[in-house]
């Protein structure tokens, strides 16, 4: 009854500038990510209302060995979340927990091993290789589809990075992430503007 979000959100996507220009000029579309370690499963990933974090991500990714980003860039999008699997809402968290138990049962029946969330590197304390979470979210989509319901998007908060200060429950890179499954949810694409300090 309350799964449909009543308003639009801004999403920001870090990528290579040449690809961004092609998307802006309608020569290509955003590419859906479908790695087995993606935090929210399959989808087009955006940082919700967080232009700065998307910029940081693009710059960080450009330094990696096998990156596709040569010139870091950020696009903005106006997004209607539609029927959203929002993991900041209690009923969806309960459904995800149920999906995990059903997924685990199905693997036991097939004598298969449960995936795990693991670090990419020795200093990755956030366990960014989310193979377990990805598999459970994919299974939740499968269960929802059996009931005749499909999600347009997935939304979740992530507590990432080092503590903001000694003893803090907040971390340096906390953010809300979106995975858009239905590309029709993306209503518009724009070039984000930096704040004009003279007009504060």
mmCIF file of C-alpha atoms in Angstrom, residues 127-197:
data_model
loop_
_atom_site.group_PDB
_atom_site.id
_atom_site.type_symbol
_atom_site.label_atom_id
_atom_site.label_comp_id
_atom_site.label_asym_id
_atom_site.label_seq_id
_atom_site.Cartn_x
_atom_site.Cartn_y
_atom_site.Cartn_z
ATOM 1 C CA UNK A 127 33.184 -5.844 3.097
ATOM 2 C CA UNK A 128 32.474 -4.233 -0.271
ATOM 3 C CA UNK A 129 32.383 -7.581 -2.082
ATOM 4 C CA UNK A 130 28.717 -8.208 -1.196
ATOM 5 C CA UNK A 131 28.105 -11.627 -2.761
ATOM 6 C CA UNK A 132 25.709 -12.712 0.010
ATOM 7 C CA UNK A 133 23.648 -9.505 -0.014
ATOM 8 C CA UNK A 134 23.514 -9.492 -3.811
ATOM 9 C CA UNK A 135 22.316 -13.116 -3.945
ATOM 10 C CA UNK A 136 19.653 -12.544 -1.252
ATOM 11 C CA UNK A 137 18.302 -9.422 -2.995
ATOM 12 C CA UNK A 138 18.163 -11.303 -6.310
ATOM 13 C CA UNK A 139 16.239 -14.093 -4.548
ATOM 14 C CA UNK A 140 13.866 -11.521 -3.020
ATOM 15 C CA UNK A 141 13.107 -10.263 -6.543
ATOM 16 C CA UNK A 142 12.403 -13.842 -7.592
ATOM 17 C CA UNK A 143 9.991 -14.373 -4.666
ATOM 18 C CA UNK A 144 8.229 -11.064 -5.357
ATOM 19 C CA UNK A 145 7.827 -11.968 -9.028
ATOM 20 C CA UNK A 146 6.190 -15.283 -8.060
ATOM 21 C CA UNK A 147 3.603 -13.220 -6.159
ATOM 22 C CA UNK A 148 2.972 -11.098 -9.263
ATOM 23 C CA UNK A 149 4.936 -8.074 -8.030
ATOM 24 C CA UNK A 150 8.027 -6.534 -9.587
ATOM 25 C CA UNK A 151 10.191 -3.820 -8.088
ATOM 26 C CA UNK A 152 11.251 -0.794 -10.147
ATOM 27 C CA UNK A 153 14.088 0.148 -7.810
ATOM 28 C CA UNK A 154 16.022 -0.816 -4.685
ATOM 29 C CA UNK A 155 17.080 1.742 -2.068
ATOM 30 C CA UNK A 156 19.323 1.279 0.968
ATOM 31 C CA UNK A 157 21.517 3.169 3.397
ATOM 32 C CA UNK A 158 25.170 2.193 3.743
ATOM 33 C CA UNK A 159 27.441 2.995 6.663
ATOM 34 C CA UNK A 160 30.817 3.103 4.980
ATOM 35 C CA UNK A 161 34.321 4.309 5.764
ATOM 36 C CA UNK A 162 36.140 5.201 8.960
ATOM 37 C CA UNK A 163 34.326 6.596 12.029
ATOM 38 C CA UNK A 164 33.654 10.325 11.567
ATOM 39 C CA UNK A 165 35.246 11.018 14.973
ATOM 40 C CA UNK A 166 36.407 8.981 17.980
ATOM 41 C CA UNK A 167 33.536 6.886 19.336
ATOM 42 C CA UNK A 168 31.188 7.941 16.512
ATOM 43 C CA UNK A 169 28.350 5.837 15.166
ATOM 44 C CA UNK A 170 28.595 7.875 11.946
ATOM 45 C CA UNK A 171 31.116 7.067 9.231
ATOM 46 C CA UNK A 172 32.953 9.228 6.691
ATOM 47 C CA UNK A 173 31.166 7.849 3.633
ATOM 48 C CA UNK A 174 27.612 7.144 4.824
ATOM 49 C CA UNK A 175 25.214 7.355 1.899
ATOM 50 C CA UNK A 176 21.950 6.181 0.371
ATOM 51 C CA UNK A 177 22.352 4.121 -2.755
ATOM 52 C CA UNK A 178 19.804 3.372 -5.465
ATOM 53 C CA UNK A 179 19.703 0.525 -7.968
ATOM 54 C CA UNK A 180 17.217 1.253 -10.739
ATOM 55 C CA UNK A 181 15.828 -1.866 -12.389
ATOM 56 C CA UNK A 182 13.220 -0.146 -14.551
ATOM 57 C CA UNK A 183 15.010 2.433 -16.750
ATOM 58 C CA UNK A 184 11.670 4.220 -17.303
ATOM 59 C CA UNK A 185 12.073 5.485 -13.714
ATOM 60 C CA UNK A 186 14.800 7.824 -14.996
ATOM 61 C CA UNK A 187 12.716 10.823 -16.067
ATOM 62 C CA UNK A 188 15.525 13.183 -16.995
ATOM 63 C CA UNK A 189 19.307 13.506 -17.114
ATOM 64 C CA UNK A 190 21.245 16.698 -16.393
ATOM 65 C CA UNK A 191 24.699 18.190 -15.906
ATOM 66 C CA UNK A 192 25.041 18.982 -12.177
ATOM 67 C CA UNK A 193 26.129 22.501 -11.269
ATOM 68 C CA UNK A 194 28.595 23.354 -8.517
ATOM 69 C CA UNK A 195 27.378 25.713 -5.817
ATOM 70 C CA UNK A 196 27.827 29.401 -6.600
ATOM 71 C CA UNK A 197 29.440 30.675 -3.383
#
